């Protein structure tokens, strides 16, 4: 068998690291009976197009990030909201792999002919621009590129910005041509996509992690033998801490690469500065609920509650 695995990111990315590791574990455990072919970003299309390929069975496995997927499944837009998940990666790991959280999303994926395999953080989102973005005033009229889901536009409108949703592949040229003033992504991506070359300042507000989801076609998954299904789920389980460590390493190393090269300033917001954004982001939850309805309410309540409980548990 050949399983085609498509990435929303280029070679050398966190998604690529995941896919390469997944490939080697699957191929080893099936004694080469299964071949996993990895397709980095650019070979098959935009994120939304990859989701369509999954849905119609043209590929078997792909990453589908909520920043794009919320177009089709509004409830996953929760993962693009600011200041909802914890600042503690351990807490987020516990919440995101909680069967109850996961179980809320699975039927939504199934309805869209998808099977949800995992929800994976890829690191803190960082703002890049020609200036530091320390307050909503700094965002006034700032043309920021966001991923393509409507809820993201709202997140940045709440700060007074002028958001422009575009596919990932158009960000670099947008910056170069001055069609956008800035963008937001985890550090590893800002480095490997060369966005920093066109930007003077990186601002870290720790407002949200970049979250992706790993999915397969639903029919494809359901038609696999039980043994193969269990293999996939087992490999998935065993990769949770592996990828968590990997992304931490990638983001740390690439920040160093950017700073070593010079010409880019690194700004970390203070707690007071973050608080202003936290307040400004609150109303966006209402818009999320308008877009995601009752199921969205359930998702938001469950996640907020789980984050709180997990934070208390870890503090003990
Ligand atoms: O900004 C984007 O569109 C993309 N960013 C990352 C880090 N991964 C995939 C996503 O499509």
JSON list of C-alpha atoms and ligand atoms in Angstrom, two decimals, residues 8-9 15 47 65 68 122 145 147 167-168 184-186 188-189 210, ligand 1:
[
{"chain": "A", "resi": 8, "resn": "UNK", "atom": "CA", "xyz": [0.83, 22.56, 4.54]},
{"chain": "A", "resi": 9, "resn": "UNK", "atom": "CA", "xyz": [4.47, 23.39, 5.15]},
{"chain": "A", "resi": 15, "resn": "UNK", "atom": "CA", "xyz": [4.94, 19.24, 9.81]},
{"chain": "A", "resi": 47, "resn": "UNK", "atom": "CA", "xyz": [-4.28, 24.09, 2.68]},
{"chain": "A", "resi": 65, "resn": "UNK", "atom": "CA", "xyz": [-4.82, 23.75, 10.25]},
{"chain": "A", "resi": 68, "resn": "UNK", "atom": "CA", "xyz": [-7.84, 27.46, 7.15]},
{"chain": "A", "resi": 122, "resn": "UNK", "atom": "CA", "xyz": [3.60, 23.96, 16.60]},
{"chain": "A", "resi": 145, "resn": "UNK", "atom": "CA", "xyz": [-1.87, 38.78, 6.60]},
{"chain": "A", "resi": 147, "resn": "UNK", "atom": "CA", "xyz": [-4.75, 32.51, 7.39]},
{"chain": "A", "resi": 167, "resn": "UNK", "atom": "CA", "xyz": [-2.84, 31.40, 1.34]},
{"chain": "A", "resi": 168, "resn": "UNK", "atom": "CA", "xyz": [0.58, 30.70, 2.84]},
{"chain": "A", "resi": 184, "resn": "UNK", "atom": "CA", "xyz": [1.79, 36.10, 12.05]},
{"chain": "A", "resi": 185, "resn": "UNK", "atom": "CA", "xyz": [3.31, 32.62, 12.32]},
{"chain": "A", "resi": 186, "resn": "UNK", "atom": "CA", "xyz": [5.50, 30.50, 14.58]},
{"chain": "A", "resi": 188, "resn": "UNK", "atom": "CA", "xyz": [10.31, 28.22, 12.60]},
{"chain": "A", "resi": 189, "resn": "UNK", "atom": "CA", "xyz": [7.98, 29.21, 9.75]},
{"chain": "A", "resi": 210, "resn": "UNK", "atom": "CA", "xyz": [-0.12, 27.75, 16.19]},
{"chain": "B", "resi": 1, "resn": "LIG", "atom": "O1", "xyz": [0.32, 30.64, 7.81]},
{"chain": "B", "resi": 1, "resn": "LIG", "atom": "C1", "xyz": [-0.06, 29.62, 7.23]},
{"chain": "B", "resi": 1, "resn": "LIG", "atom": "O2", "xyz": [-0.93, 29.63, 6.38]},
{"chain": "B", "resi": 1, "resn": "LIG", "atom": "C2", "xyz": [0.63, 28.30, 7.57]},
{"chain": "B", "resi": 1, "resn": "LIG", "atom": "N1", "xyz": [1.49, 28.43, 8.69]},
{"chain": "B", "resi": 1, "resn": "LIG", "atom": "C3", "xyz": [2.04, 27.37, 9.22]},
{"chain": "B", "resi": 1, "resn": "LIG", "atom": "C4", "xyz": [3.07, 27.48, 10.27]},
{"chain": "B", "resi": 1, "resn": "LIG", "atom": "N2", "xyz": [1.64, 26.15, 8.87]},
{"chain": "B", "resi": 1, "resn": "LIG", "atom": "C5", "xyz": [0.59, 25.87, 7.90]},
{"chain": "B", "resi": 1, "resn": "LIG", "atom": "C6", "xyz": [-0.25, 27.10, 7.62]},
{"chain": "B", "resi": 1, "resn": "LIG", "atom": "O3", "xyz": [-0.95, 26.94, 6.44]}
]
